[in-house]
Short mmCIF file of C-alpha atoms and ligand atoms in Angstrom, two decimals:
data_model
loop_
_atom_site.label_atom_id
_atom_site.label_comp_id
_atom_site.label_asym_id
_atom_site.label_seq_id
_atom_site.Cartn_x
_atom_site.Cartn_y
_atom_site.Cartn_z
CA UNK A 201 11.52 -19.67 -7.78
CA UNK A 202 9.80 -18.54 -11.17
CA UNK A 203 10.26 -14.92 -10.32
CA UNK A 204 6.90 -13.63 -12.85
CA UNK A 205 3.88 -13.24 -11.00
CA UNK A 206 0.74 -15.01 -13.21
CA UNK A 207 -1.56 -11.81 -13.00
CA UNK A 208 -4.81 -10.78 -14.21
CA UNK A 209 -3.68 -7.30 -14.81
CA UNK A 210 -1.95 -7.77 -17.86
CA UNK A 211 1.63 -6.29 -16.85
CA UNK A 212 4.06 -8.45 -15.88
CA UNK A 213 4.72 -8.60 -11.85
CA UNK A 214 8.69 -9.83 -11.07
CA UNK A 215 9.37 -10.43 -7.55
CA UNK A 216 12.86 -11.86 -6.11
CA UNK A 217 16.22 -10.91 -4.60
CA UNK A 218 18.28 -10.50 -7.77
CA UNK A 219 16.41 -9.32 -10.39
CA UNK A 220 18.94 -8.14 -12.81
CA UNK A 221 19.03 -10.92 -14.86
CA UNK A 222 15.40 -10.39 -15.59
CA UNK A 223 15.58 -6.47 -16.20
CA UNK A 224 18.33 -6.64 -18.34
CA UNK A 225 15.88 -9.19 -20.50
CA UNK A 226 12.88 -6.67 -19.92
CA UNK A 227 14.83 -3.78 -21.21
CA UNK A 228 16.58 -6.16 -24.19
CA UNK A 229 12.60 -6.99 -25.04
CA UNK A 230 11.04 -3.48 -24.70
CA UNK A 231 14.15 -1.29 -24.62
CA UNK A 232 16.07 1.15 -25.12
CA UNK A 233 15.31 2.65 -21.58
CA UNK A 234 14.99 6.67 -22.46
CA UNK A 235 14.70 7.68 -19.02
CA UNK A 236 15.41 6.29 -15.23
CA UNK A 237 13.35 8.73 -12.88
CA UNK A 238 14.62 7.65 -9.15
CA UNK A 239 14.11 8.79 -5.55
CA UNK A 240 17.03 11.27 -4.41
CA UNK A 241 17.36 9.54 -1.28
CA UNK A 242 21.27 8.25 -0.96
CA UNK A 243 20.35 5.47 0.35
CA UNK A 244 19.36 4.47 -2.34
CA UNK A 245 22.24 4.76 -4.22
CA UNK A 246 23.85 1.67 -4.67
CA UNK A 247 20.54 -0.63 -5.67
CA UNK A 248 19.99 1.88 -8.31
CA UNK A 249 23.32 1.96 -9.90
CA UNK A 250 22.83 -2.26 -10.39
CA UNK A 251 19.48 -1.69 -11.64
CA UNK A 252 20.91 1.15 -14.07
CA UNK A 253 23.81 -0.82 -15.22
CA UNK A 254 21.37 -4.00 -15.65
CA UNK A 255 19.13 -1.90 -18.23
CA UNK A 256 21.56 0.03 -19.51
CA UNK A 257 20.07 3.56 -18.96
CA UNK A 258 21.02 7.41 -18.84
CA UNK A 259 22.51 8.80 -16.10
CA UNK A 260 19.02 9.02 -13.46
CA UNK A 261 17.47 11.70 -13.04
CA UNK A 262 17.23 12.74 -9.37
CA UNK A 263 14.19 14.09 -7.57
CA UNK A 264 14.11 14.81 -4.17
CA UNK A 265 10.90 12.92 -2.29
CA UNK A 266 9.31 12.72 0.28
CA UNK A 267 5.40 12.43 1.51
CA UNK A 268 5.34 16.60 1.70
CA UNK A 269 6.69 16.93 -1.61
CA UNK A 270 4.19 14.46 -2.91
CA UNK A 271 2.21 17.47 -4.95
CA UNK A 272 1.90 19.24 -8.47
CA UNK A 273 4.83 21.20 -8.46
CA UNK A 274 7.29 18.00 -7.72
CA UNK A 275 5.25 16.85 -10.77
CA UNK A 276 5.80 20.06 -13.14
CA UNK A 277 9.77 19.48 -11.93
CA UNK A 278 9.62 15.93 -13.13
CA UNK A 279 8.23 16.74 -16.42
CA UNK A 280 10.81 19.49 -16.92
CA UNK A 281 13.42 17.01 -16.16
CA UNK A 282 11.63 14.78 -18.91
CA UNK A 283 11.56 17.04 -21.35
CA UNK A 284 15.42 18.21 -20.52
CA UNK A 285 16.63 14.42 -20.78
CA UNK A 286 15.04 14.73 -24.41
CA UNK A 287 12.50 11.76 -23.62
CA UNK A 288 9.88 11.28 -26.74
CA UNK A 289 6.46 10.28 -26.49
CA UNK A 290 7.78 6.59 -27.63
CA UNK A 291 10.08 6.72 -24.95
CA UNK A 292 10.00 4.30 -22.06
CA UNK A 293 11.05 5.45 -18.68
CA UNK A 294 11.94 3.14 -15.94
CA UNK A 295 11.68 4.57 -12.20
CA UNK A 296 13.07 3.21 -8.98
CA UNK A 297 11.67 4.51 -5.46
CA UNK A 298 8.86 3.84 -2.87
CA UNK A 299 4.91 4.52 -2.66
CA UNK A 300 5.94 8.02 -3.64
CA UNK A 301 8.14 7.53 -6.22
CA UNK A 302 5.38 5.01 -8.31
CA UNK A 303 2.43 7.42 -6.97
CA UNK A 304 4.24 10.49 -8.27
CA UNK A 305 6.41 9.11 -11.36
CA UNK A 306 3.51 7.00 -12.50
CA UNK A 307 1.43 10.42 -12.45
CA UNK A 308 4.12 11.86 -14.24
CA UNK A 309 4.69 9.59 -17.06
CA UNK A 310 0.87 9.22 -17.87
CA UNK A 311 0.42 12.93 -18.65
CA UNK A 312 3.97 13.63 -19.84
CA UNK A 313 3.37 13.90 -24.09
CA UNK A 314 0.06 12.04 -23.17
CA UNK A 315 1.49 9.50 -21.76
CA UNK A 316 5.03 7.62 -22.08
CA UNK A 317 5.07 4.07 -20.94
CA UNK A 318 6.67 3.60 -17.61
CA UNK A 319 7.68 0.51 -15.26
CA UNK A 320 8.75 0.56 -11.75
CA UNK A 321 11.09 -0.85 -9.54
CA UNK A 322 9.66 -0.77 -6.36
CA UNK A 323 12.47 -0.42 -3.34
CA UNK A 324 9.64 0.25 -0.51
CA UNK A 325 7.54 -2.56 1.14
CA UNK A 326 4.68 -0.98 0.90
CA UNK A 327 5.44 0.00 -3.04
CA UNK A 328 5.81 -3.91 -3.28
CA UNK A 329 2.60 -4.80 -1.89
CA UNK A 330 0.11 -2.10 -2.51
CA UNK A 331 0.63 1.25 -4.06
CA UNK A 332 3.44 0.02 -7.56
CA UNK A 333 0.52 -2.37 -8.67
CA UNK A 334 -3.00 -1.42 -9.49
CA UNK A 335 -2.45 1.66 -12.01
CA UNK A 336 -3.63 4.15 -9.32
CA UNK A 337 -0.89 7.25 -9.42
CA UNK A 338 -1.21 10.93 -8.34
CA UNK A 339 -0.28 13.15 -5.64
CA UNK A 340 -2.02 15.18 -3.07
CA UNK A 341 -3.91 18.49 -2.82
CA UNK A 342 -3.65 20.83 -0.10
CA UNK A 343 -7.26 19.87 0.53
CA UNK A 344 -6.66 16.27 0.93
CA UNK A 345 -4.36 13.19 0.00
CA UNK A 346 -4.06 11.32 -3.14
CA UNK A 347 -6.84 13.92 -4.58
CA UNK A 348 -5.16 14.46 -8.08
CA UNK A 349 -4.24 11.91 -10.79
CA UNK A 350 -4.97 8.99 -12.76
CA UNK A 351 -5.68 5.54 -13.14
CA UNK A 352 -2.82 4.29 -15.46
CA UNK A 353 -0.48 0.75 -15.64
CA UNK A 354 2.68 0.56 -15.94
CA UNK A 355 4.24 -1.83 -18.12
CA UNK A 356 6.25 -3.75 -15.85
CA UNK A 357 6.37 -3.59 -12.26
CA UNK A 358 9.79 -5.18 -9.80
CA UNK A 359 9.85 -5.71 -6.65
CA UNK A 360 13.32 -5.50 -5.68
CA UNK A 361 13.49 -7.32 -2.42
CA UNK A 362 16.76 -7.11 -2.14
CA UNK A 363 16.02 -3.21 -1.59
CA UNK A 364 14.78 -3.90 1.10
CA UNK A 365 18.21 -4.48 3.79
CA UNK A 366 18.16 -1.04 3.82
CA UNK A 367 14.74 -0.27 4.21
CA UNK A 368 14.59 1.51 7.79
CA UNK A 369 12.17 -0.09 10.04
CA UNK A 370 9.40 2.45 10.46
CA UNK A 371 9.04 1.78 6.58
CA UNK A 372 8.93 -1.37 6.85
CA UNK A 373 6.18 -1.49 9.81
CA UNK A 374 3.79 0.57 6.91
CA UNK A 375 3.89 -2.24 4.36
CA UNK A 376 3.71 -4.90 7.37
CA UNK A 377 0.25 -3.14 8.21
CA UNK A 378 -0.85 -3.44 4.22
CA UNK A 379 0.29 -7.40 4.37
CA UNK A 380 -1.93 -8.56 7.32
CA UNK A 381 -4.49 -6.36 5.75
CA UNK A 382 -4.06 -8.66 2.91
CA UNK A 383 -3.42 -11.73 5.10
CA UNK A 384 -6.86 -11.03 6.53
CA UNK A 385 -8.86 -11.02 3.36
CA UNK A 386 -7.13 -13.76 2.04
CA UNK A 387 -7.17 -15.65 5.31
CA UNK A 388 -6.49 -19.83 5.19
CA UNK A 389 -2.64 -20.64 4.42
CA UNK A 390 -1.25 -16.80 3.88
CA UNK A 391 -2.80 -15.83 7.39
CA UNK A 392 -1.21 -19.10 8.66
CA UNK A 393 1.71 -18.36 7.65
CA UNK A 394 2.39 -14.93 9.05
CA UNK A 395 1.13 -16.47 12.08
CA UNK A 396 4.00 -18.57 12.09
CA UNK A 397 6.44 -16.25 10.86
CA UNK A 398 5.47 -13.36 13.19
CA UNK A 399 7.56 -14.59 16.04
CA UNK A 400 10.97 -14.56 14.17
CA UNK A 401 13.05 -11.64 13.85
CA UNK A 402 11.77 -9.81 10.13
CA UNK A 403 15.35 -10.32 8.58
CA UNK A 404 14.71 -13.92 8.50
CA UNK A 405 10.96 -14.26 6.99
CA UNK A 406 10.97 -15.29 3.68
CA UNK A 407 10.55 -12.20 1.60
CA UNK A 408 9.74 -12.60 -1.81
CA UNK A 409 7.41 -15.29 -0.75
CA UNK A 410 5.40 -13.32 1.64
CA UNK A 411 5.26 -10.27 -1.09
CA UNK A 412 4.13 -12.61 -3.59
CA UNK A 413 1.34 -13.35 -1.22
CA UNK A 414 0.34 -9.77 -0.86
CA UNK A 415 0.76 -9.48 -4.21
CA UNK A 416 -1.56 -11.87 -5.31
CA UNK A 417 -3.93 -10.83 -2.92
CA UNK A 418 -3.80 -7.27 -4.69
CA UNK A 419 -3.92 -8.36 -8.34
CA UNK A 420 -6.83 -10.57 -7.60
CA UNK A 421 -8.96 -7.98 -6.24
CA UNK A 422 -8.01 -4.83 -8.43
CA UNK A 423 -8.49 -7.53 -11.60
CA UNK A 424 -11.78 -7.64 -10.48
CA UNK A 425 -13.02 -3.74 -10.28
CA UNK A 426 -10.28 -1.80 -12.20
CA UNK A 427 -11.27 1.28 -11.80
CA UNK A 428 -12.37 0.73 -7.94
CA UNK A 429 -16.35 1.24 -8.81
CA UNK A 430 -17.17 -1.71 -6.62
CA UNK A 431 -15.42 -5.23 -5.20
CA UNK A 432 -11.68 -3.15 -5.10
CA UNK A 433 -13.32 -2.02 -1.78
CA UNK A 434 -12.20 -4.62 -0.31
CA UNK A 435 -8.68 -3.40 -0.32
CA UNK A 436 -9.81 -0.19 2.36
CA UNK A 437 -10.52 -2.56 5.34
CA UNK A 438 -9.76 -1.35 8.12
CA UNK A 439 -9.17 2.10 6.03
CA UNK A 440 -12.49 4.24 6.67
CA UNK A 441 -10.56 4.00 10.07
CA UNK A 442 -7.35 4.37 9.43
CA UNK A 443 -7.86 7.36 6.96
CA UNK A 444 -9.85 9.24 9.97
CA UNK A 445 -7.10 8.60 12.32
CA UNK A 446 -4.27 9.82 9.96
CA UNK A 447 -6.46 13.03 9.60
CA UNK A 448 -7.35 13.36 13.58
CA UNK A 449 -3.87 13.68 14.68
CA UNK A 450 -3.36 15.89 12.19
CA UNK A 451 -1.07 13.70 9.88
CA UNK A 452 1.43 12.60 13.16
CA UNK A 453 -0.04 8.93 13.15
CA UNK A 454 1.79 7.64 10.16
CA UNK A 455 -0.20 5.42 7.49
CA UNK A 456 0.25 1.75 8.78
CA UNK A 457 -0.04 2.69 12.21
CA UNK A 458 -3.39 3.91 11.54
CA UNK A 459 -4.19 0.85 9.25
CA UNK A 460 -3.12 -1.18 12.57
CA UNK A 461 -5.47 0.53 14.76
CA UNK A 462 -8.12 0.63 11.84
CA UNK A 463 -8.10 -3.39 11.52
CA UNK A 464 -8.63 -3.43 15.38
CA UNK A 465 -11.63 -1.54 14.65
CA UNK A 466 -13.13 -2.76 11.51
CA UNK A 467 -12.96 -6.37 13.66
CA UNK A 468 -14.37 -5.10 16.61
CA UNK A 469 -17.47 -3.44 14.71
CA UNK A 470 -17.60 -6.57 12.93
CA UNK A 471 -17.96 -8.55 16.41
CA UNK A 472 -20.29 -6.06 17.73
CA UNK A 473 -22.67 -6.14 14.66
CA UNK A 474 -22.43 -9.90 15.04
CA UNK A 475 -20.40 -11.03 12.15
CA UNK A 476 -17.23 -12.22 13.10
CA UNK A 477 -15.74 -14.67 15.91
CA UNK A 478 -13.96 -13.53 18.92
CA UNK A 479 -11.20 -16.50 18.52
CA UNK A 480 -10.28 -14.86 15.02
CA UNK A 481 -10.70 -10.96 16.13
CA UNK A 482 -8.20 -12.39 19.09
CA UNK A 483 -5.92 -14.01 16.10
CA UNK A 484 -6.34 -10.85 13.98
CA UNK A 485 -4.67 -8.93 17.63
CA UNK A 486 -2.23 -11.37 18.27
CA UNK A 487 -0.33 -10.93 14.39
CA UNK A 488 -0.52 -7.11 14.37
CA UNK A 489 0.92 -7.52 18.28
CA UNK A 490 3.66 -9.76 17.02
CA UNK A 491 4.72 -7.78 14.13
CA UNK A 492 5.00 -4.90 16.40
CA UNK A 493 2.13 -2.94 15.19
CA UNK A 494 0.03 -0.97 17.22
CA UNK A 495 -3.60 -1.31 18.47
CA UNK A 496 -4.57 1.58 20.31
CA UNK A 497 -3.99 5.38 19.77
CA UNK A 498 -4.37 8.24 21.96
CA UNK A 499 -7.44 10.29 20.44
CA UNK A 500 -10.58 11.66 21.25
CA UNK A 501 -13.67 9.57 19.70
CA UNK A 502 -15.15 12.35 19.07
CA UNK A 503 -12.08 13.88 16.92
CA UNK A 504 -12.15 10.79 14.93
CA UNK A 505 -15.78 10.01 14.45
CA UNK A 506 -15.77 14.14 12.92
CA UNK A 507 -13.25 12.80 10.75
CA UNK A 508 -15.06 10.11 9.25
CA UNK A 509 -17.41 12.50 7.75
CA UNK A 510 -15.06 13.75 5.20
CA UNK A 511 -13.93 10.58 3.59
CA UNK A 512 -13.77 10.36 0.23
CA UNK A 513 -15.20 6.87 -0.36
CA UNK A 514 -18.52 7.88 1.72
CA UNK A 515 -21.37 7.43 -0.34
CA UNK A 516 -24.83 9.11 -0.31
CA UNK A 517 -23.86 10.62 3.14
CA UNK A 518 -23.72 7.13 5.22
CA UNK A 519 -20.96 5.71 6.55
CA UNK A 520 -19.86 2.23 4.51
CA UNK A 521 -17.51 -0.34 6.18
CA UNK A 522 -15.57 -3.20 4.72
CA UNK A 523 -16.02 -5.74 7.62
CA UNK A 524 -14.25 -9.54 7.93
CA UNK A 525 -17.30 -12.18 8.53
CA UNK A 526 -14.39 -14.81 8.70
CA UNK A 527 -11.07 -14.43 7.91
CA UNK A 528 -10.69 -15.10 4.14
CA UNK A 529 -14.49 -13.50 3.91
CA UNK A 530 -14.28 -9.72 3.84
CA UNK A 531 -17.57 -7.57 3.15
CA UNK A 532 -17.77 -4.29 1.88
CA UNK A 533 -20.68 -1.44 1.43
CA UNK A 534 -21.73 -2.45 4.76
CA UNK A 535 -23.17 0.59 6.57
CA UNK A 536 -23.21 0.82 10.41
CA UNK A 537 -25.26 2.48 12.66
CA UNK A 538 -23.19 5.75 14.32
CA UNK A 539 -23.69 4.24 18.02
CA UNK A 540 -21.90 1.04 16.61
CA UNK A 541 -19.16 3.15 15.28
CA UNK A 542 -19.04 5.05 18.42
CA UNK A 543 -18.93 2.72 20.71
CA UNK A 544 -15.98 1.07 18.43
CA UNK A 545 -13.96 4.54 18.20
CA UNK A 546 -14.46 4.47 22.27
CA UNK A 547 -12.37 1.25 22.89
CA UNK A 548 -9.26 2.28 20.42
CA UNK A 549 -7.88 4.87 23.08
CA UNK A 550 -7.07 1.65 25.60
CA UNK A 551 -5.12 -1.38 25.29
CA UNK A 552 -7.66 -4.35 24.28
CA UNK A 553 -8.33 -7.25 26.28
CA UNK A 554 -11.47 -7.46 28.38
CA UNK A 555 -12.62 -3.77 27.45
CA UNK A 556 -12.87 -5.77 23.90
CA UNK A 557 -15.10 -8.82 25.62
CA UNK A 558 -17.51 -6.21 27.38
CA UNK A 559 -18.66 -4.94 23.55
N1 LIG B 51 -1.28 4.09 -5.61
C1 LIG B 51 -1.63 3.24 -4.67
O1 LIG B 51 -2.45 2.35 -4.89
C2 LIG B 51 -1.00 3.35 -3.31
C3 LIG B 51 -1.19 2.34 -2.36
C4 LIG B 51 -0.54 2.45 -1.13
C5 LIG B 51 0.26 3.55 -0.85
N2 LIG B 51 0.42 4.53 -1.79
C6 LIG B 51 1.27 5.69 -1.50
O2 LIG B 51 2.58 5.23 -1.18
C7 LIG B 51 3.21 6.20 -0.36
C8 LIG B 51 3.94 5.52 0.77
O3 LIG B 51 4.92 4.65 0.23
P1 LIG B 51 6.27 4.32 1.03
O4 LIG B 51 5.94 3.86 2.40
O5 LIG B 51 7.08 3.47 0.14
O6 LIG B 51 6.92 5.78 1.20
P2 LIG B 51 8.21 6.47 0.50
O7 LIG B 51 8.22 6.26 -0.95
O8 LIG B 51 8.24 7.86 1.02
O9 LIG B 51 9.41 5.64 1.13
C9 LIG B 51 9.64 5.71 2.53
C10 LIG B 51 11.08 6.20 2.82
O10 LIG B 51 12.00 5.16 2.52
C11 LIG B 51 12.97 5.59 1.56
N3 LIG B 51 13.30 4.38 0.80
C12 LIG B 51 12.57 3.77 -0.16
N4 LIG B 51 13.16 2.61 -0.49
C13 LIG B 51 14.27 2.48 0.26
C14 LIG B 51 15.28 1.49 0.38
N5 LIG B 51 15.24 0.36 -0.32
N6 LIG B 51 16.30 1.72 1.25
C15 LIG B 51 16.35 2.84 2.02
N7 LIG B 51 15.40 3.80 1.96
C16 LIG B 51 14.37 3.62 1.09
C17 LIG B 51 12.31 6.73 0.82
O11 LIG B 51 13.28 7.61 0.27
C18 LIG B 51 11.52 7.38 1.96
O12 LIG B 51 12.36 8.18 2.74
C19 LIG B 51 2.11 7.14 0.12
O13 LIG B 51 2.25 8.39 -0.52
C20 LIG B 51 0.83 6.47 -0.30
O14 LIG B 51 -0.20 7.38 -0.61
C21 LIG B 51 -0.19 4.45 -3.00
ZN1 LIG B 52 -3.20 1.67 3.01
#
C-alpha cells in the first residue's frame, strides 16, 4: 500500500505498520532532526527508540503526560527543555506521543522562537484519526479544556500503526468513538465496512486501512474550513453532547464514551425532529454496540442540559446541533428547540430499544 495520504492540507499524511523506511527519507529530505520531544510513558519505549534510530535524532527529550498535565506549565517545561537541547529557530523537532503529546508539543513548537517546524508521530488512535491532523494544538485552562493555543500544521504527520499493539484498550475505545463518528459522516462503503468488521476481534481489523478512512474523512472536512469558522462543524457531531456529558460527571466519563452516548443522541434528535430514518439510527446503535461502546450513561437530564449552556461553540445564545439526515449527509448550525433536546437528554439514562421507538 502507497503509505502517503493524497491530502488537501498540504503536509504530507504517512500511514502504515513500518514506517521507518519512510522517516528515515523524511528526515534525509528535511533533516537534520534538532529535537525528538516524546511522551514519558515506558511503554512507549521501544517504538520510539526505532523511530529515533530511523531519523537519526538526539537523545529524546522526556516529558511526563498525561490529560491533567495537559496545561501551561507542562508547556513552559517543554520550552525549557528546547532551549536546553540548544534547538534554533531553524530547527525541526520531531515528537512521538498521543492526543496529548501533538496537542501539547504542537503548542509548544509553534510559540517556541516563534515557531520551529514540527512533525508528529502519532502512537495513539485517536492522535491517528483526529487530534495529530488539522493544525489545532493547545492545552487546557483551569476554566475549561483545550481553551489556550493555536491553529498551526505540522510538517509531516505518521501514524505509526504499529504503535498501536500496545495501545491499552480503554485508549483504543476513544479513537473507536472518533472513527464511527467519521464512519457516520462519511457513510456508504467506510460505514459498510466497520459494519462488517465490528464483529471480529479489533487485533484482526485492518488498521492502516480503517485509519486511512478516518483520515480522509478528517482532511476532507478541515480542507474545507481551516480555521473551523464554518463546514469543520461537522467534525463535533454528536459533540455538543458529548462535551456536556464529559463536564456533568465532572470529567469521570472519559472522551469517547461520551462521544458514544453523544452520537446516540445527536441521532435520536435527528429522528425526533424528523430528519433521519429509524433503520439507520438502529445501524448507527448496532456499530457503537459492536465495538463495545456505550449508549447510555447514568446522569441527570437536568445536569446535562445545564451543561450545554456553557459550550464553547454556542452561538448567539442558542443551542446549534450537527445532525445526520442520512448517513453520509451530516448537517450542522441546526438549532433545536430545548423540549427536543430534553426529551433527547431523558432517554440517554436507559438502555435504547423501544424507549427509542416511543420518541
Ligand atoms: N487537536 C485536535 O484536533 C484534537 C482532536 C482530538 C483529541 N485531541 C486531544 O487528544 C487528547 C487525547 O488523546 P489520546 O487519547 O491519544 O490520549 P493520550 O495522549 O493521553 O494517550 C492515552 C494514553 O496512552 C498512552 N500511549 C500513547 N500511545 C501509546 C502506545 N502506542 N502504547 C502504549 N501506550 C500509549 C499515553 O501515554 C497515555 O497514557 C485529548 O487531550 C484531546 O483533547 C485533540
Ligand atoms: Zn472528539
Amino acid at each position: 500500500m502507497e503509505p502517503s495520504l493524497n491530502n488537501d492540507l498540504g503536509y504530507p499524511i504517512l500511514i502504515g505498520d513500518d514506517l521507518e523506511d519512510e522517516l528515515r527519507a523524511f528526515a534525509r529530505r528535511r533533516g537534520p532532526v534538532s529535537a525528538m520531544l516524546v511522551d514519558a510513558n515506558p511503554n512507549l519505549r521501544p517504538r520510539i527508540a526505532r523511530v529515533r534510530a530511523a531519523i537519526a535524532a538526539p537523545s529524546p527529550l522526556r516529558v511526563a503526560l498525561s490529560e491533567r498535565r495537559k496545561r501551561l506549565a507542562t508547556v513552559e517545561q517543554t520550552l525549557d527543555a528546547l532551549l536546553a537541547a540548544g534547538v534554533e529557530r531553524s530547527g525541526l523537532v520531531v515528537g512521538a506521543g498521543g492526543g496529548v503529546a501533538s496537542d501539547l508539543f504542537g503548542f509548544a513548537c509553534g510559540i517556541y522562537m516563534r515557531g520551529v517546524e514540527y512533525a508528529h508521530v502519532a502512537t495513539s488512535l485517536v492522535a491517528m484519526v483526529d487530534a495529530a491532523i488539522g493544525g489545532k494544538t493547545g492545552v487546557d485552562l483551569r476554566g475549561g479544556k483545550n481553551l489556550a493555543g493555536t491553529f498551526r500544521d505540522p510538517v509531516a504527520v505518521f501514524c505509526d500503526v504499529s504503535a498501536l499493539r500496545t495501545l491499552p484498550a480503554r485508549a483504543m475505545r476513544e479513537g473507536l468513538a472518533e472513527i464511527v463518528k467519521a464512519a457516520i459522516i462519511e457513510g456508504g462503503d467506510f460505514f459498510e465496512e466497520l459494519e462488517e468488521l465490528a464483529p471480529h476481534p479489533l487485533a484482526r481489523w485492518p488498521w492502516a486501512h480503517v485509519i486511512e478512512m478516518a483520515v480522509k474523512v478528517k482532511t476532507m472536512t478541515v480542507a474545507d474550513d481551516r480555521l473551523e469558522a464554518g463546514s469543520r462543524e461537522l467534525l463535533n457531531l454528536g459533540h455538543t453532547f458529548a462535551h456536556a456529558i464529559e463536564r456533568a460527571s465532572g470529567f469521570r466519563v472519559s472522551h469517547g464514551a461520551a462521544v458514544a452516548v453523544g452520537l446516540r443522541a445527536a441521532g435520536l434528535l435527528a429522528l425526533r425532529t424528523g430528519r433521519f430514518s429509524e433503520r439507520e439510527y438502529l445501524r448507527v446503535l448496532a456499530l457503537l454496540t459492536l465495538v463495545g461502546l456505550p449508549l447510555q450513561i447514568p446522569l441527570e437530564p437536568r445536569a446535562i442540559f445545564t451543561a450545554m449552556g456553557s459550550d464553547k461553540k454556542k452561538r448567539n445564545g442558542r443551542l446549534r446541533f450537527v445532525l445526520p439526515r442520512s448517513l453520509g449527509d451530516v448537517e450542522y448550525g441546526i438549532e433545536c428547540d430545548p423540549r427536543s433536546v430534553r426529551a433527547v437528554l431523558a432517554k440517554l439514562s436507559q438502555p435504547p430499544g423501544t424507549v427509542d421507538a416511543r420518541r
